Coordinates of C-alpha atoms in Angstrom, one line a residue:
Chain A
M1 CA 153.3 176.1 53.5
N2 CA 152.9 175.9 57.0
N3 CA 154.5 179.2 57.3
I4 CA 151.4 180.3 55.1
A5 CA 149.1 178.7 57.5
L6 CA 150.6 180.1 60.6
N7 CA 151.1 183.2 59.2
N8 CA 147.1 183.6 58.4
A9 CA 146.0 182.4 61.7
I10 CA 148.1 185.3 63.2
R11 CA 146.8 187.7 60.7
F12 CA 143.0 186.4 61.7
I13 CA 143.4 187.0 65.6
G14 CA 145.6 190.1 65.0
L15 CA 143.1 191.9 62.9
L16 CA 140.0 190.5 64.8
F17 CA 141.3 191.9 68.0
L18 CA 142.8 194.6 66.6
Q19 CA 139.2 195.7 65.3
V20 CA 136.7 194.8 68.2
F21 CA 139.4 196.5 70.6
I22 CA 141.2 199.3 69.4
L23 CA 139.1 200.7 65.7
N24 CA 135.9 199.8 67.2
H25 CA 136.2 202.6 70.1
V26 CA 138.2 205.3 68.1
N27 CA 135.3 207.3 67.1
I28 CA 137.4 209.7 64.4
F29 CA 135.1 212.9 64.8
G30 CA 132.9 211.3 66.7
Y31 CA 131.5 208.7 64.7
I32 CA 133.8 207.1 62.3
N33 CA 135.3 203.7 63.2
P34 CA 137.3 202.7 60.5
M35 CA 136.7 198.6 59.5
V36 CA 140.4 197.7 58.7
Y37 CA 139.6 193.8 59.6
I38 CA 138.8 193.7 56.0
A39 CA 142.7 193.7 55.4
W40 CA 142.3 190.3 55.8
V41 CA 140.7 190.0 52.4
F42 CA 143.3 192.3 50.8
L43 CA 146.1 189.8 52.2
Y44 CA 144.9 186.8 52.0
P45 CA 147.3 184.8 49.2
V46 CA 145.5 184.4 46.2
R47 CA 144.8 180.8 45.1
K48 CA 143.1 178.9 42.3
T49 CA 140.9 177.1 45.4
R50 CA 139.1 179.1 47.2
S51 CA 136.7 177.5 49.4
L52 CA 139.1 177.8 52.9
F53 CA 139.4 181.4 51.8
L54 CA 135.6 182.1 51.8
I55 CA 135.0 180.0 55.2
L56 CA 137.7 181.9 56.8
S57 CA 136.3 185.0 55.5
F58 CA 133.2 184.5 56.8
L59 CA 134.1 183.1 60.0
L60 CA 136.2 186.2 60.4
G61 CA 133.0 188.2 59.8
I62 CA 131.1 186.3 62.3
S63 CA 133.5 186.7 65.1
I64 CA 133.5 190.2 64.6
D65 CA 129.6 190.3 64.7
F66 CA 130.0 188.2 67.8
F67 CA 132.1 190.8 69.8
S68 CA 130.0 194.0 68.3
D69 CA 126.5 192.9 68.4
S70 CA 125.9 193.4 64.7
G71 CA 124.0 190.3 63.9
G72 CA 125.7 188.9 60.9
I73 CA 126.1 192.1 58.8
N74 CA 129.9 191.7 58.7
A75 CA 129.7 188.4 57.9
F76 CA 127.7 188.9 55.1
A77 CA 129.7 192.1 53.6
I78 CA 133.2 190.4 54.1
T79 CA 131.9 187.1 52.4
F80 CA 130.5 189.0 49.5
I81 CA 133.7 191.0 49.0
A82 CA 135.9 187.7 49.4
Y83 CA 134.0 185.9 46.6
F84 CA 134.2 188.7 44.1
R85 CA 137.9 189.8 45.0
L86 CA 139.2 187.8 42.0
P87 CA 136.7 189.4 39.2
I88 CA 137.7 192.7 40.7
L89 CA 141.5 191.7 41.1
M90 CA 141.6 190.8 37.2
A91 CA 139.5 194.0 36.3
V92 CA 142.2 196.3 37.9
L93 CA 145.3 194.4 36.5
R94 CA 143.1 194.3 33.1
K95 CA 144.0 190.5 32.6
S96 CA 142.2 187.7 32.2
D97 CA 144.3 185.0 33.9
L98 CA 146.7 184.8 36.6
D99 CA 150.1 183.0 38.0
Y100 CA 148.4 182.0 41.0
G101 CA 151.5 180.6 42.8
Q102 CA 153.4 183.7 42.0
F103 CA 151.1 186.6 42.6
N104 CA 151.7 189.0 45.6
L105 CA 150.0 192.5 46.4
K106 CA 153.0 193.9 47.2
T107 CA 154.6 193.4 43.7
L108 CA 151.8 195.7 42.2
S109 CA 152.0 199.6 42.0
A110 CA 150.9 201.7 44.6
N111 CA 148.0 203.2 42.5
K112 CA 146.7 199.6 41.7
I113 CA 146.8 198.4 45.5
I114 CA 145.0 201.8 46.2
L115 CA 142.2 201.0 43.5
F116 CA 142.1 197.5 44.6
I117 CA 141.7 198.2 48.0
A118 CA 139.3 201.2 47.5
I119 CA 136.7 199.3 45.4
L120 CA 136.1 196.5 47.7
T121 CA 136.0 198.8 50.8
F122 CA 133.6 200.7 49.5
I123 CA 131.5 197.8 48.3
H124 CA 132.2 196.4 52.0
H125 CA 131.1 199.5 53.8
F126 CA 128.0 200.4 51.3
I127 CA 126.6 196.7 52.3
V128 CA 127.3 197.1 56.3
F129 CA 125.6 200.4 56.0
S130 CA 122.9 199.6 53.9
V131 CA 121.9 196.7 56.1
E132 CA 122.3 198.4 59.6
Y133 CA 119.9 201.2 58.5
F134 CA 117.9 199.3 56.3
S135 CA 116.0 202.1 54.9
F136 CA 115.6 204.2 51.5
S137 CA 114.9 207.5 53.7
E138 CA 118.1 207.2 55.1
L139 CA 120.2 206.8 51.8
L140 CA 122.1 210.3 52.3
N141 CA 123.8 209.1 55.9
I142 CA 124.1 205.5 54.5
V143 CA 126.5 207.0 51.6
S144 CA 127.9 209.8 53.8
R145 CA 129.3 207.0 56.2
T146 CA 130.3 204.8 53.7
V147 CA 132.5 207.5 52.0
F148 CA 133.9 208.8 55.6
T149 CA 134.4 205.5 57.1
G150 CA 136.0 204.0 53.6
I151 CA 138.5 206.5 53.3
F152 CA 140.0 205.9 56.7
T153 CA 139.8 202.1 56.1
I154 CA 141.4 202.9 53.2
L155 CA 144.2 204.8 54.5
I156 CA 144.8 202.6 57.6
S157 CA 145.0 199.5 55.6
F158 CA 147.2 200.8 52.8
L159 CA 149.8 202.0 55.3
G160 CA 149.4 198.7 57.0
I161 CA 150.2 197.0 54.0
T162 CA 153.2 198.9 53.0
L163 CA 154.3 199.1 56.3
F164 CA 153.8 195.9 58.1
T165 CA 154.2 193.6 55.1
K166 CA 157.6 192.0 53.7
R167 CA 158.8 193.2 50.0
K168 CA 159.3 189.9 47.8
Chain B
M1 CA 123.6 162.5 37.4
R2 CA 127.2 163.3 36.3
Q3 CA 125.8 166.5 34.5
I4 CA 124.5 167.5 37.9
I5 CA 128.2 166.2 39.8
Y6 CA 129.5 168.2 36.6
F7 CA 127.4 171.0 37.6
I8 CA 128.5 171.2 41.2
K9 CA 131.9 171.2 40.7
K10 CA 131.7 173.9 38.1
F11 CA 130.1 176.1 40.3
R12 CA 131.3 174.9 43.9
Y13 CA 132.7 178.2 45.0
F14 CA 129.3 180.2 43.8
L15 CA 127.5 177.5 45.6
L16 CA 129.5 177.7 49.3
F17 CA 129.2 181.3 48.7
I18 CA 125.3 181.1 48.4
V19 CA 125.3 178.9 51.2
L20 CA 127.3 181.5 53.5
E21 CA 125.5 184.5 52.4
T22 CA 122.5 182.4 53.4
L23 CA 123.6 181.4 56.7
A24 CA 124.7 185.3 57.4
F25 CA 121.5 186.4 56.0
I26 CA 119.4 184.2 58.6
V27 CA 121.6 185.7 61.3
I28 CA 120.6 189.1 60.3
V29 CA 117.0 188.3 60.2
Q30 CA 116.9 186.7 63.2
D31 CA 118.6 189.9 64.9
R32 CA 116.0 192.0 63.4
S33 CA 113.4 190.4 65.1
Y34 CA 112.8 192.1 68.6
H35 CA 110.9 189.2 70.2
Q36 CA 113.1 186.5 69.1
S37 CA 116.8 186.4 71.4
K38 CA 119.5 186.9 69.6
F39 CA 122.3 184.1 68.8
V40 CA 124.7 186.1 67.8
N41 CA 125.6 188.6 70.6
S42 CA 128.5 189.6 72.8
A43 CA 127.1 188.3 76.2
N44 CA 128.8 184.6 75.6
A45 CA 131.6 183.4 77.9
I46 CA 134.3 184.1 75.1
T47 CA 133.5 187.7 74.2
G48 CA 132.5 188.5 77.5
G49 CA 135.6 187.0 79.0
F50 CA 137.5 189.2 76.7
Y51 CA 135.8 192.5 77.1
N52 CA 136.0 192.0 81.1
K53 CA 139.7 191.7 80.7
A54 CA 140.1 194.6 78.5
N55 CA 138.0 196.5 80.6
S56 CA 139.7 195.8 83.7
V57 CA 142.7 197.9 82.3
S58 CA 140.5 201.1 80.6
A59 CA 138.3 201.3 84.0
F60 CA 141.6 202.3 85.7
F61 CA 141.3 205.6 83.7
H62 CA 137.7 206.6 85.0
L63 CA 138.1 205.5 88.8
K64 CA 138.0 209.4 89.4
K65 CA 134.9 210.2 87.6
D66 CA 133.2 207.2 88.8
N67 CA 134.0 208.5 92.5
Q68 CA 132.8 211.5 91.6
L69 CA 129.4 210.4 90.3
L70 CA 129.4 208.2 93.4
S71 CA 129.3 210.8 96.1
E72 CA 127.2 213.2 93.8
E73 CA 124.7 210.7 94.3
N74 CA 125.6 209.6 98.1
A75 CA 124.6 213.6 98.5
R76 CA 121.5 213.3 97.0
L77 CA 120.4 210.1 98.8
K78 CA 121.3 211.4 102.3
N79 CA 119.4 214.5 101.3
L80 CA 116.3 212.5 100.8
L81 CA 117.0 210.7 103.8
D82 CA 117.1 213.7 106.1
A83 CA 113.9 214.9 104.6
K84 CA 112.2 211.8 105.2
E85 CA 113.3 211.8 108.7
N86 CA 112.1 215.0 109.6
K87 CA 108.5 214.4 108.3
F88 CA 108.4 211.3 110.5
D89 CA 109.4 213.1 113.7
L90 CA 107.0 211.4 116.2
D91 CA 107.7 210.7 119.9
S92 CA 107.1 207.0 119.3
F93 CA 106.0 204.7 117.0
T94 CA 105.8 200.8 116.1
V95 CA 108.6 199.6 113.7
K96 CA 106.8 197.1 111.4
D97 CA 109.2 195.4 109.0
T98 CA 107.2 196.1 105.7
S99 CA 110.0 196.4 103.4
Q100 CA 109.4 193.0 102.2
Y101 CA 105.8 193.7 101.5
F102 CA 106.0 197.1 99.8
Q103 CA 109.0 196.7 98.1
K104 CA 108.3 197.2 94.6
Y105 CA 111.8 197.8 92.7
D106 CA 114.8 196.0 93.3
Y107 CA 118.4 197.2 92.5
S108 CA 121.5 195.8 91.8
V109 CA 125.1 197.2 90.3
A110 CA 126.7 196.1 87.4
K111 CA 129.4 197.5 85.4
V112 CA 129.4 198.0 81.5
I113 CA 132.3 196.1 79.8
N114 CA 131.5 197.0 76.4
N115 CA 129.9 200.7 75.1
N116 CA 129.0 201.3 71.7
F117 CA 127.3 204.7 70.5
T118 CA 128.6 205.3 67.0
K119 CA 126.4 202.8 65.1
R120 CA 122.5 202.9 64.0
N121 CA 121.8 200.1 66.5
N122 CA 123.8 200.0 69.9
F123 CA 124.3 197.4 72.1
L124 CA 126.2 197.0 75.8
T125 CA 127.5 194.4 77.5
I126 CA 127.7 194.2 81.5
N127 CA 129.3 191.8 83.6
K128 CA 126.4 190.5 85.6
G129 CA 124.3 187.3 83.9
A130 CA 121.6 184.9 85.4
K131 CA 124.0 184.1 88.1
Y132 CA 123.2 187.0 89.8
G133 CA 119.1 187.1 88.7
L134 CA 119.3 188.8 85.7
A135 CA 116.7 188.1 83.3
P136 CA 115.9 189.7 79.9
D137 CA 113.5 192.9 80.1
L138 CA 115.0 194.4 82.9
G139 CA 115.8 197.8 83.0
V140 CA 119.2 199.3 83.3
I141 CA 119.7 202.8 84.8
N142 CA 122.4 204.8 86.3
S143 CA 122.6 207.7 88.4
K144 CA 122.1 210.5 85.9
G145 CA 119.4 208.5 83.8
I146 CA 118.2 205.7 81.7
I147 CA 120.6 203.6 79.9
G148 CA 118.7 200.6 78.2
V149 CA 116.8 197.2 78.5
I150 CA 118.6 193.8 79.0
K151 CA 117.9 191.6 75.6
N152 CA 119.9 188.6 76.3
V153 CA 121.5 186.6 79.3
S154 CA 124.3 184.4 79.6
S155 CA 125.5 183.1 83.3
N156 CA 128.1 185.7 83.7
Y157 CA 127.3 188.5 80.9
A158 CA 124.1 190.3 79.6
N159 CA 123.6 191.9 76.8
V160 CA 121.9 195.7 77.0
L161 CA 119.6 196.8 74.3
S162 CA 120.7 200.9 74.5
I163 CA 118.3 203.7 73.8
L164 CA 120.2 204.3 71.1
N165 CA 118.9 201.7 69.2
T166 CA 115.8 201.5 66.4
N167 CA 114.4 198.9 68.5
S168 CA 114.1 200.7 71.4
K169 CA 110.9 202.2 72.6
I170 CA 110.8 203.7 76.1
N171 CA 107.5 205.2 77.7
V172 CA 108.3 208.9 78.9
R173 CA 106.7 211.7 80.1
L174 CA 107.0 215.6 80.8
K175 CA 107.7 215.8 84.2
N176 CA 105.2 219.0 84.9
S177 CA 102.2 217.6 83.1
N178 CA 101.8 213.8 82.8
H179 CA 101.5 214.0 79.0
F180 CA 103.1 210.6 78.0
G181 CA 105.4 210.2 75.0
T182 CA 107.6 207.2 73.5
L183 CA 111.7 207.8 73.5
V184 CA 112.8 206.8 70.0
W185 CA 116.6 207.5 68.5
D186 CA 117.2 208.7 64.7
G187 CA 120.3 207.5 64.8
K188 CA 122.1 210.9 64.2
D189 CA 123.4 212.2 67.7
Y190 CA 124.2 209.8 70.5
N191 CA 123.6 212.7 72.9
I192 CA 119.8 214.0 71.3
T193 CA 116.9 211.0 71.4
Q194 CA 113.6 212.2 70.1
I195 CA 110.1 211.8 71.2
I196 CA 106.9 210.8 69.4
D197 CA 103.6 210.4 70.1
I198 CA 103.0 213.0 72.5
P199 CA 99.4 214.4 72.2
R200 CA 99.0 217.9 70.8
Q201 CA 97.4 218.9 73.7
A202 CA 100.8 218.8 75.9
L203 CA 102.7 222.2 76.6
V204 CA 106.0 221.6 75.6
K205 CA 108.5 224.1 76.1
A206 CA 112.5 223.9 75.4
G207 CA 113.9 222.9 78.7
D208 CA 111.3 221.1 80.1
T209 CA 112.8 217.8 82.0
I210 CA 111.7 214.3 80.8
I211 CA 111.3 211.6 82.9
T212 CA 110.1 207.7 82.4
G213 CA 106.1 207.3 82.7
G214 CA 106.1 203.9 84.4
K215 CA 103.6 203.3 82.4
S216 CA 105.3 199.7 81.5
A217 CA 106.8 197.4 83.7
I218 CA 110.4 197.8 83.5
F219 CA 111.4 201.3 84.3
P220 CA 109.9 202.9 88.0
E221 CA 108.3 206.3 87.4
G222 CA 110.2 209.2 87.4
I223 CA 113.9 208.0 86.0
A224 CA 115.5 211.0 84.8
V225 CA 116.2 211.0 80.8
G226 CA 116.9 214.8 79.6
V227 CA 115.8 218.0 79.0
V228 CA 113.8 219.1 75.8
K229 CA 116.4 220.8 73.1
D230 CA 113.8 222.1 70.5
F231 CA 110.9 220.9 69.0
K232 CA 108.7 221.7 65.8
Y233 CA 105.1 221.9 65.9
E234 CA 103.3 221.6 62.4
Q235 CA 99.7 220.7 61.0
N236 CA 98.4 220.7 64.5
K237 CA 100.8 218.2 66.4
Y238 CA 104.5 217.7 67.5
Q239 CA 106.7 216.8 64.7
I240 CA 109.7 216.2 66.3
I241 CA 110.8 216.8 70.1
N242 CA 114.6 216.3 70.3
V243 CA 116.0 215.7 74.0
M244 CA 119.2 216.3 75.0
L245 CA 120.0 213.4 77.7
F246 CA 121.4 214.0 81.1
N247 CA 123.7 210.7 79.9
D248 CA 126.7 210.9 78.2
M249 CA 126.4 207.6 76.3
S250 CA 129.7 207.6 75.1
A251 CA 131.1 207.4 78.9
I252 CA 129.1 204.9 80.9
G253 CA 130.7 202.8 83.8
E254 CA 128.9 201.7 86.7
V255 CA 125.2 200.9 86.0
Q256 CA 122.0 199.7 88.1
I257 CA 119.9 197.1 87.0
V258 CA 116.1 197.7 88.1
K259 CA 113.9 194.7 88.7
N260 CA 110.3 194.9 89.1
L261 CA 108.9 192.9 91.7
H262 CA 105.6 193.3 90.8
K263 CA 106.1 192.9 86.7
D264 CA 104.4 189.5 86.6
E265 CA 101.2 190.5 88.8
Q266 CA 100.9 193.8 86.6
I267 CA 101.1 191.7 83.1
I268 CA 98.9 188.9 84.3
L269 CA 96.3 191.4 85.4
E270 CA 96.7 193.7 82.0
Q271 CA 96.5 190.0 79.9
S272 CA 93.1 189.1 81.8
V273 CA 91.9 192.4 80.8
V274 CA 92.7 192.0 77.0
N275 CA 91.2 188.2 77.1
E276 CA 87.9 189.3 78.3

């Protein structure tokens, strides 16, 4: 139990610093900054009680906002995907009930992991860019940014998950 | 009563979700309003401290370029000084220390420790704050042109609203014709900003230099901004004027903060005219 808490604490701080000091400044093709910190939502253990998970996700989002001066946008988006993670996971697995204690993302097939990550990523990015631009006339910009940034986020998080987490 | 408890129990995650989202929403709304100072910003001791540490490493790699910029500016200022000395080359003249009476702008230096330019609304963080006399609504420039306006200050750090932001509206004019306009940004390319509200009588050509107008109480007149890249003149007015900035907004190191010492006087005077 302690081990899991420690793991989560390290992951929280690691993802926060990775995001604000490195990924916010990579500027692929001049403007794409992947938002890999949402890997927090993919990796947090799936449990029946979700209060702590929701609160921690919110805190991670607001921390990112503090660093990148985006004022609540990231907190809003990450809380949203944190809440809808379970229903989306169920839909991806085509199951109506999960074995909460045993569930591990790594035991899924690569296709399902990518599908799961992709759905959450695109929802998250779409919210972030919609709130940031906040105008219907910029819809094309919003969608293109969502797609391009999303592709890099998915790529990096998938590689990160397959390389840096232990298979059980 | 029991039903209420049952209801709360059943929907507790949903209620928590709503509470958190409402919190985030309040922060977003507060952040959007220009006149309110933001609560969530990077000019606090923690984020500022981290950025300062990170910057002390990365600044090392820009030393060469920073040095070159400084020596360029030195050369330019020395030329100005020489030109001035020749003009007042009299046999004798009394020296009056009038600098304190006539000085209108006060400049101080700071360093950018966090720079954003890829988002729609960009902010910078600098390593000086209220301790050094910085306050909201002071202008930020560097040797090549304008950068933004200070929005929030903490004791050691300040948060700068970049010209690459929806809320940034800066009074500018054509260098050769005194026609004023407003500098805004459409969020596409960080090297190119737009001018709106320029009167149709103005004769704009590609390559014209744009400078600050000095109508606001923030920037002095005549600070360089950029050159006109292209423009569209339709239905008897200027639709779009694209301005190529002199500054490379992606690489900003040392900056200067402009403090208008006559600002209060100007604002009080303008207010009194409005009130009459």
